[in-house]
Short mmCIF file of C-alpha atoms in Angstrom, two decimals:
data_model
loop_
_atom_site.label_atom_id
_atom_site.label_comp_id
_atom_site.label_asym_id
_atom_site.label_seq_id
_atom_site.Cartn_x
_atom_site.Cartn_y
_atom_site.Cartn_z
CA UNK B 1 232.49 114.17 163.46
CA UNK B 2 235.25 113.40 161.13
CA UNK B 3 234.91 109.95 158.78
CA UNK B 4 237.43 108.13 160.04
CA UNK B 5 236.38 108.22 163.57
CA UNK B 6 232.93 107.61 162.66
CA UNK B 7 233.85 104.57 160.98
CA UNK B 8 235.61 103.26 163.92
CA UNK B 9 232.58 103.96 165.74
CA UNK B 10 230.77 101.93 163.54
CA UNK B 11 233.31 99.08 163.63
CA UNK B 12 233.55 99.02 167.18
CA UNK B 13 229.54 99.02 167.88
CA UNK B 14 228.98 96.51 165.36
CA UNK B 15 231.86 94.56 166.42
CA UNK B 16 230.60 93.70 169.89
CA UNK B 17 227.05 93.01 168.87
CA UNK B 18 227.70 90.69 166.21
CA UNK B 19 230.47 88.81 168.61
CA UNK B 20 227.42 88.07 171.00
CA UNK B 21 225.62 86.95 168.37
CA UNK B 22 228.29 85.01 166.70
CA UNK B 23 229.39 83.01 169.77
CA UNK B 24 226.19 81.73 170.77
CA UNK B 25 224.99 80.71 167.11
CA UNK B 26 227.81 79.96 165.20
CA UNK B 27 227.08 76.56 163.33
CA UNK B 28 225.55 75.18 160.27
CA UNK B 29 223.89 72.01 160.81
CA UNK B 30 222.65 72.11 156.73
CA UNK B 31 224.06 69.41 154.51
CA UNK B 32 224.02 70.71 150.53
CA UNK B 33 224.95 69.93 147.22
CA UNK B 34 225.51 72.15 144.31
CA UNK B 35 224.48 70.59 141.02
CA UNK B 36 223.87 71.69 137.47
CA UNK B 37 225.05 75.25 137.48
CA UNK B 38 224.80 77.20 134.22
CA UNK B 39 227.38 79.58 132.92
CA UNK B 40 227.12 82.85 134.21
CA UNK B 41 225.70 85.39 132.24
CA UNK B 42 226.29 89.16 132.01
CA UNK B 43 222.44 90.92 132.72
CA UNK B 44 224.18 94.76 133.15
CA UNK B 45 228.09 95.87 133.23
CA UNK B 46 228.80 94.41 136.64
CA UNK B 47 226.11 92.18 136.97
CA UNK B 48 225.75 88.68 136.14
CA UNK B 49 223.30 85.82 136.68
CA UNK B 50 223.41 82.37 137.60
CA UNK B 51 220.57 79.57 138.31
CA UNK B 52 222.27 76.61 140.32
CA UNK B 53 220.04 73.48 141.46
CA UNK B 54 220.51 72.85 145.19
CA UNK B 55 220.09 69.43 147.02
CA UNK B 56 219.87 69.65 150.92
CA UNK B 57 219.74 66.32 152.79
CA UNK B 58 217.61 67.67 156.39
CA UNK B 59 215.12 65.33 157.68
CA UNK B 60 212.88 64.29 157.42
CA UNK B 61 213.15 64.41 153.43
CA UNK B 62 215.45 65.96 151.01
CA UNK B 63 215.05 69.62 149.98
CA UNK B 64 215.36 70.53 146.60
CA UNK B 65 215.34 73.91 145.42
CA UNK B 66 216.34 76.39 142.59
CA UNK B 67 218.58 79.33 143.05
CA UNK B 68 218.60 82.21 141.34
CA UNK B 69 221.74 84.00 142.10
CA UNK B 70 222.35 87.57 141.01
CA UNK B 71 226.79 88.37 141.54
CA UNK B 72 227.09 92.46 141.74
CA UNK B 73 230.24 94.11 141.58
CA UNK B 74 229.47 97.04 144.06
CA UNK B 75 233.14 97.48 144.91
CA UNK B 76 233.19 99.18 141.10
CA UNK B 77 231.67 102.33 141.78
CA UNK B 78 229.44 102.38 139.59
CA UNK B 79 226.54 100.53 141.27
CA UNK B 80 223.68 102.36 143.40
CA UNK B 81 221.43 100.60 145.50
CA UNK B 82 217.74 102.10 145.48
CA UNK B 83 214.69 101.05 148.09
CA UNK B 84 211.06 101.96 148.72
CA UNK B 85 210.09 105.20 150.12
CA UNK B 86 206.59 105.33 152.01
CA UNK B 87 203.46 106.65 150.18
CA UNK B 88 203.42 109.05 153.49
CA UNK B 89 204.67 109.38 156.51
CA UNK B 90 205.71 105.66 157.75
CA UNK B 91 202.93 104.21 156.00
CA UNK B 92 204.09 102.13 152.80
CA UNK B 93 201.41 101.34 149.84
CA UNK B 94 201.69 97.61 148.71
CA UNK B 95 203.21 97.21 145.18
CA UNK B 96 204.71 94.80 142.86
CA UNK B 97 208.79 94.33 142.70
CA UNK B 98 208.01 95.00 138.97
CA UNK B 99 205.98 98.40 139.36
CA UNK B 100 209.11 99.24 141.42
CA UNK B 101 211.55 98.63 139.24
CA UNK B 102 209.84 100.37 135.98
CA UNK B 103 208.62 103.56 138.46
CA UNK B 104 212.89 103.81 139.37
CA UNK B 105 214.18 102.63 135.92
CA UNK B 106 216.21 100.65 138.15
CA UNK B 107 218.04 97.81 136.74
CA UNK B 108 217.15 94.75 138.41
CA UNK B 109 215.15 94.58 141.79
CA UNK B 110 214.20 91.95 144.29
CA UNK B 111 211.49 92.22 147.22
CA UNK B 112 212.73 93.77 150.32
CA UNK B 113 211.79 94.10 154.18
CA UNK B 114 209.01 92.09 155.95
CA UNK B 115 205.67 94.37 156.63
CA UNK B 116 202.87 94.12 159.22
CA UNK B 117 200.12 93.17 155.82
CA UNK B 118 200.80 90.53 154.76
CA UNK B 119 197.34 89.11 152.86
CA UNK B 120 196.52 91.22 150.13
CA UNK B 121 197.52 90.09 146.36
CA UNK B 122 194.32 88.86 145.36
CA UNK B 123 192.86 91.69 143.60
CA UNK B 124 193.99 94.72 141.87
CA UNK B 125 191.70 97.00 144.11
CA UNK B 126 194.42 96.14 147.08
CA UNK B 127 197.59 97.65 145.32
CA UNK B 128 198.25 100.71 147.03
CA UNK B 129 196.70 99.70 150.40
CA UNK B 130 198.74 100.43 153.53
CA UNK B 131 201.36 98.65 155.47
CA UNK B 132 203.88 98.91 157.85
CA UNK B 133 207.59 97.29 157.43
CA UNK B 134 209.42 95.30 160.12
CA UNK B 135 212.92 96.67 160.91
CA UNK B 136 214.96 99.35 159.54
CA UNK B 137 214.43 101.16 156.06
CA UNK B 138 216.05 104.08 154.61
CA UNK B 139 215.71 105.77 151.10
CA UNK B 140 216.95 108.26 149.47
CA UNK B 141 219.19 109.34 152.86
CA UNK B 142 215.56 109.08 154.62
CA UNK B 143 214.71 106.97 157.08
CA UNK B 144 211.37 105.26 156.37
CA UNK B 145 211.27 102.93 158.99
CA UNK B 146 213.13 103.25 162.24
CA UNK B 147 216.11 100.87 163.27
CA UNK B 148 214.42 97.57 165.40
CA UNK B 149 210.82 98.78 163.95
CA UNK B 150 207.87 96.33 165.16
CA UNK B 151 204.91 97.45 164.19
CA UNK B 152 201.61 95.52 164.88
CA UNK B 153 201.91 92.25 162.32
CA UNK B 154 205.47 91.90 162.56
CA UNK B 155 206.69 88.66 164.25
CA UNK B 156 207.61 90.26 167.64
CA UNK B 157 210.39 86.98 168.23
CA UNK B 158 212.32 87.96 165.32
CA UNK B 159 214.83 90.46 165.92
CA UNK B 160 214.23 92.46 162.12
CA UNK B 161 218.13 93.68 162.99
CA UNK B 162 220.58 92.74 159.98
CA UNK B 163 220.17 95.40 157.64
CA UNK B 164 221.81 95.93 153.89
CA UNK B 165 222.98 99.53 153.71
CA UNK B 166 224.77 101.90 151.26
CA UNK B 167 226.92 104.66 152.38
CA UNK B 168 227.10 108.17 150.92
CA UNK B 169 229.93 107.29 149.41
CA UNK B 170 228.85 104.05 147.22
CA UNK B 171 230.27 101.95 150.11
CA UNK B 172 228.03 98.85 150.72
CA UNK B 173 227.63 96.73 154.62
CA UNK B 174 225.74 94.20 156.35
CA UNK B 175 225.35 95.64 159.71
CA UNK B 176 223.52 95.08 163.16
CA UNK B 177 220.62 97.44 163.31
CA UNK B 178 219.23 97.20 166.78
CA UNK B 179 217.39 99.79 168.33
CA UNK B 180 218.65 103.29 167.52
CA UNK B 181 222.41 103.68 168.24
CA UNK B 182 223.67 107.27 169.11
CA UNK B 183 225.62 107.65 165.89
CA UNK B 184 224.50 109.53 162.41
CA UNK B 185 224.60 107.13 160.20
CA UNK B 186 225.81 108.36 156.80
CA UNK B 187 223.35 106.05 154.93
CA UNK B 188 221.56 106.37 151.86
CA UNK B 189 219.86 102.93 151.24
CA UNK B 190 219.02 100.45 154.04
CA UNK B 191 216.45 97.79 154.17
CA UNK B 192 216.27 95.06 157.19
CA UNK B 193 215.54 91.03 157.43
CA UNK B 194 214.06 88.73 159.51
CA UNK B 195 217.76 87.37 160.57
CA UNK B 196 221.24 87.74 160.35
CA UNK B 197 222.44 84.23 158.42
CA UNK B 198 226.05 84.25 158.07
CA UNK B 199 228.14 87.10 160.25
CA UNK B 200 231.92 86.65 159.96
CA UNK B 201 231.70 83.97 157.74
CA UNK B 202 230.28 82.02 159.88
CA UNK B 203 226.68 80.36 160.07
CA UNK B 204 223.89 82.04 162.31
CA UNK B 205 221.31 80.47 160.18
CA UNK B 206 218.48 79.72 163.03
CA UNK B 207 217.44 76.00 162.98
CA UNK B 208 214.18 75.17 164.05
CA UNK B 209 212.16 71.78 164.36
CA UNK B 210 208.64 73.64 163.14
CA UNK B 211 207.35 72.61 159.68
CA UNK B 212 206.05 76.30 159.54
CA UNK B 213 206.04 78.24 156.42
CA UNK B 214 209.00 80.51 157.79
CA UNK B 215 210.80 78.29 159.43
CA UNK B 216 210.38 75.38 157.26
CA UNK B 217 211.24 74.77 153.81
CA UNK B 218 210.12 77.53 151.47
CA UNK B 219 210.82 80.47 148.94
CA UNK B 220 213.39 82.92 150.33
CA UNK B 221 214.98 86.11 148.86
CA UNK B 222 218.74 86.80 150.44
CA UNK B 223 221.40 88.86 150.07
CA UNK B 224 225.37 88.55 151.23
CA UNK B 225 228.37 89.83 151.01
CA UNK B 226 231.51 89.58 150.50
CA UNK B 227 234.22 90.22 153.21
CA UNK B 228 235.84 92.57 150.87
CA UNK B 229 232.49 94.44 150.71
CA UNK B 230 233.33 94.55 146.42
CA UNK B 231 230.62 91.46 146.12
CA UNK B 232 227.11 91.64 146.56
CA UNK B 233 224.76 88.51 146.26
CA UNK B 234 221.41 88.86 145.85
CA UNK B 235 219.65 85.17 145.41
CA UNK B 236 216.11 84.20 145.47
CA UNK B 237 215.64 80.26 146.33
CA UNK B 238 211.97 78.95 144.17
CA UNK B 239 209.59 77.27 146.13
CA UNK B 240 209.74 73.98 143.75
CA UNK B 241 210.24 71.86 144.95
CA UNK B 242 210.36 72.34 148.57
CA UNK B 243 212.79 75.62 148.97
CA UNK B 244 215.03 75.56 151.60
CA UNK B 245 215.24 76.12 155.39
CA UNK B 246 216.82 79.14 156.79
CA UNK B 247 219.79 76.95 158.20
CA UNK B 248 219.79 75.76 154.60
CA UNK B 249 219.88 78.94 153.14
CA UNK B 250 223.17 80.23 155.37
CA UNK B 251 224.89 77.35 153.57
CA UNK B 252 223.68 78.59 150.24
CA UNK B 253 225.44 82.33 151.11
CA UNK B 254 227.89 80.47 152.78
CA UNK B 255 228.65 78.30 149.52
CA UNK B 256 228.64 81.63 147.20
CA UNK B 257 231.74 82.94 149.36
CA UNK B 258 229.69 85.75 151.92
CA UNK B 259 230.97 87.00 154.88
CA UNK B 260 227.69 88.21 155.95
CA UNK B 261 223.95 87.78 154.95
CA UNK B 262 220.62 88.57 155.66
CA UNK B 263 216.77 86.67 155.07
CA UNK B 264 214.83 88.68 153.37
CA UNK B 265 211.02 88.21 152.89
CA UNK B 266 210.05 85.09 151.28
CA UNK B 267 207.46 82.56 150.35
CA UNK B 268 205.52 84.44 147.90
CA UNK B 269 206.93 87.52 148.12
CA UNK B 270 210.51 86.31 146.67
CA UNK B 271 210.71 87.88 143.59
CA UNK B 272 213.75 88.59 141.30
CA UNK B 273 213.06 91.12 138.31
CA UNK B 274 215.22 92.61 136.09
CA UNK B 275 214.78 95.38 133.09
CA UNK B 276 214.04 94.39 129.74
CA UNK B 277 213.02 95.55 126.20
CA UNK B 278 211.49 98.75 128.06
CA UNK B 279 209.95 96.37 130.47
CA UNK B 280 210.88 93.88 133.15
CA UNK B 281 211.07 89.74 133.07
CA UNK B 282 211.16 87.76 136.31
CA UNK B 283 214.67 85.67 136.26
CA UNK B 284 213.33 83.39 139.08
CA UNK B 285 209.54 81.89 139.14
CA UNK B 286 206.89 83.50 142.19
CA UNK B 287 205.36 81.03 143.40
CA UNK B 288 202.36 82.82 144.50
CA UNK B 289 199.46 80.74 141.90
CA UNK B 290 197.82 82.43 138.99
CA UNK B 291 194.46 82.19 140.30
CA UNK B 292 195.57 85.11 142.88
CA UNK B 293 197.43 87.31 140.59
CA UNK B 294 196.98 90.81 139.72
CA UNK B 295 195.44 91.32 136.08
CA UNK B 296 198.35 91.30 133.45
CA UNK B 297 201.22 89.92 136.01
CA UNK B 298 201.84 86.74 135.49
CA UNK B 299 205.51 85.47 135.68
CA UNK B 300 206.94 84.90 131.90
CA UNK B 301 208.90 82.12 133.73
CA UNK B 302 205.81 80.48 134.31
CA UNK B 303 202.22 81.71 133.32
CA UNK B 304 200.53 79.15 135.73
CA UNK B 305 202.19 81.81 138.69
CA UNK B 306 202.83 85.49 139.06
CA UNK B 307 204.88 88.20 141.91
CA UNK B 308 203.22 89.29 145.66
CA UNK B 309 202.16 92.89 146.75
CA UNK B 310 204.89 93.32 148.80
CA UNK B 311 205.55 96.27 151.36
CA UNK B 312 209.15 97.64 150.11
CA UNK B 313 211.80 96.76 147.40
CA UNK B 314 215.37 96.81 146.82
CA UNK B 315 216.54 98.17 143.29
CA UNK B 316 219.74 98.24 141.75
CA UNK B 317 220.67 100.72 139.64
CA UNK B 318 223.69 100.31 136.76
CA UNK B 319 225.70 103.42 135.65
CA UNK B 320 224.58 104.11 132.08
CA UNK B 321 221.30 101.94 132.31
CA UNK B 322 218.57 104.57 133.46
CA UNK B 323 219.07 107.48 136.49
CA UNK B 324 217.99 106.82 140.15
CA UNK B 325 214.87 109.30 140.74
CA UNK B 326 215.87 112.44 142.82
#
């Protein structure tokens, strides 16, 4: 099928899905401020970091979180986004964000998908153990997990159908990843959240009364982009001291200028890692306690916590800072 049809294809199936979606939930009921930001700083050519303090004013108390925001030029061409492949078949192996990151010599790397374990950080005997991830994954060109996956352990209300994705030809989307759509997708890199938070620039951030740890205030990992598609976001939201709702954290993506963007995990599996000194350092602070850490991982941000097994990462890899694996 030649490109340019196939890309209409895309637009058009897309198009109509999120247009459902966007009529019936388009809103943000979140009240935030922005305070404190620091000066962006330059982590990798086309990548740059910024921490910014946010205030949310929800009842019945004031949220107040950190977040880490990574800005990643990956309209430049010379950014490649990297994800978790399965240890075999569709079964993944739990592993830290940071073993990740140094096994890919990617650049920086967050936590990814949801996945059907999601109890087993305590000791280093669990690393490895199997899991299952909720919603769409592809790496390498290889689907790892099939679009509107629910395995056993996945929340089976949550629709796990806004996926990240890179194309083969360095192009970056947030899409609508339902169940299988009769179209070859030329995609090399896909992982999938919980929900779609901000389609068309517009809030789909779901609100919800329950004091839950999802659905309440908590640690979140999210990414967005821009409507150009040249501006990825990438931010992780710290737990301390409350973290932020998911209504909360569409305003956040909202504030940072996205178009679109998806919830990642969270709680204690939002982690944000980058490369350093032939190692890695955390830029935002796990909130998982030390007490339940893996020997030899605790956060350099603070000792007194460390990073979550988690079932799949996202990596991003910098022209000229270390090769994507074959």
């Amino acid at each position: 099928m030649p490109r340019v049809m196939l890309r209409a294809m895309l637009a058009f199936v897309f198009a109509i899905l999120a247009l459902g979606a966007a009529t019936a939930n388009a809103r943000s009921s979140a009240n935030c401020q922005y305070q404190n930001p620091t000066s962006p700083q330059s982590l990798f050519p086309g990548v740059s970091y910024q921490a910014v303090t946010v205030v949310c004013s929800a009842q019945p108390q004031q949220h107040t979180t950190l977040a880490h925001v990574l800005t990643v030029d990956v309209g430049s061409g010379s950014i490649t986004l990297d994800s978790s492949a399965a240890a075999s078949g569709a079964t993944f192996g739990l592993t830290l964000p940071s073993q990740f990151l140094t096994a890919t010599k990617a650049a920086l790397a967050v936590n990814a998908n949801l996945f059907a374990a999601n109890c087993c950080y305590y000791s280093a005997a669990q690393q490895g153990w199997p899991t299952q991830l909720c919603g769409w994954q592809v790496s390498g060109g290889v689907t790892q997990s099939p679009q509107g996956a629910k395995p056993t352990g996945c929340q089976a209300d949550y629709p796990f159908n806004a996926s990240l994705v890179q194309m083969k030809d360095g192009e970056v989307r947030i899409l609508y990843s339902n169940t299988p759509q009769a179209i070859e997708f030329p995609v090399v890199t896909a992982v999938t959240g919980s929900h779609m938070l901000v389609f068309g620039g517009k809030s789909l951030g779901p609100f919800s009364g329950s004091s839950t740890d999802f659905f309440g205030p908590n640690a979140r990992t999210l990414a967005g982009l821009s409507k150009d598609r040249k501006t990825l976001w990438l931010v992780a939201l710290d737990k301390a001291s409350t973290g932020l709702t998911l209504d909360e954290a569409a305003a956040v993506m909202l504030h940072q200028g996205a178009a679109a963007a998806i919830n990642l995990d969270g709680g204690g599996s939002s982690t944000m890692v980058q490369a350093s000194g032939g190692g890695f350092a955390f830029l935002n602070v796990p909130p998982d306690p030390a007490k339940t850490c893996l020997a030899g991982y605790p956060s350099n941000q603070d000792p007194a916590t460390c990073e979550r097994l988690v079932g799949a990462s996202l990596g991003i890899h910098v022209a000229g800072q270390g090769a994507r694996p074959k």
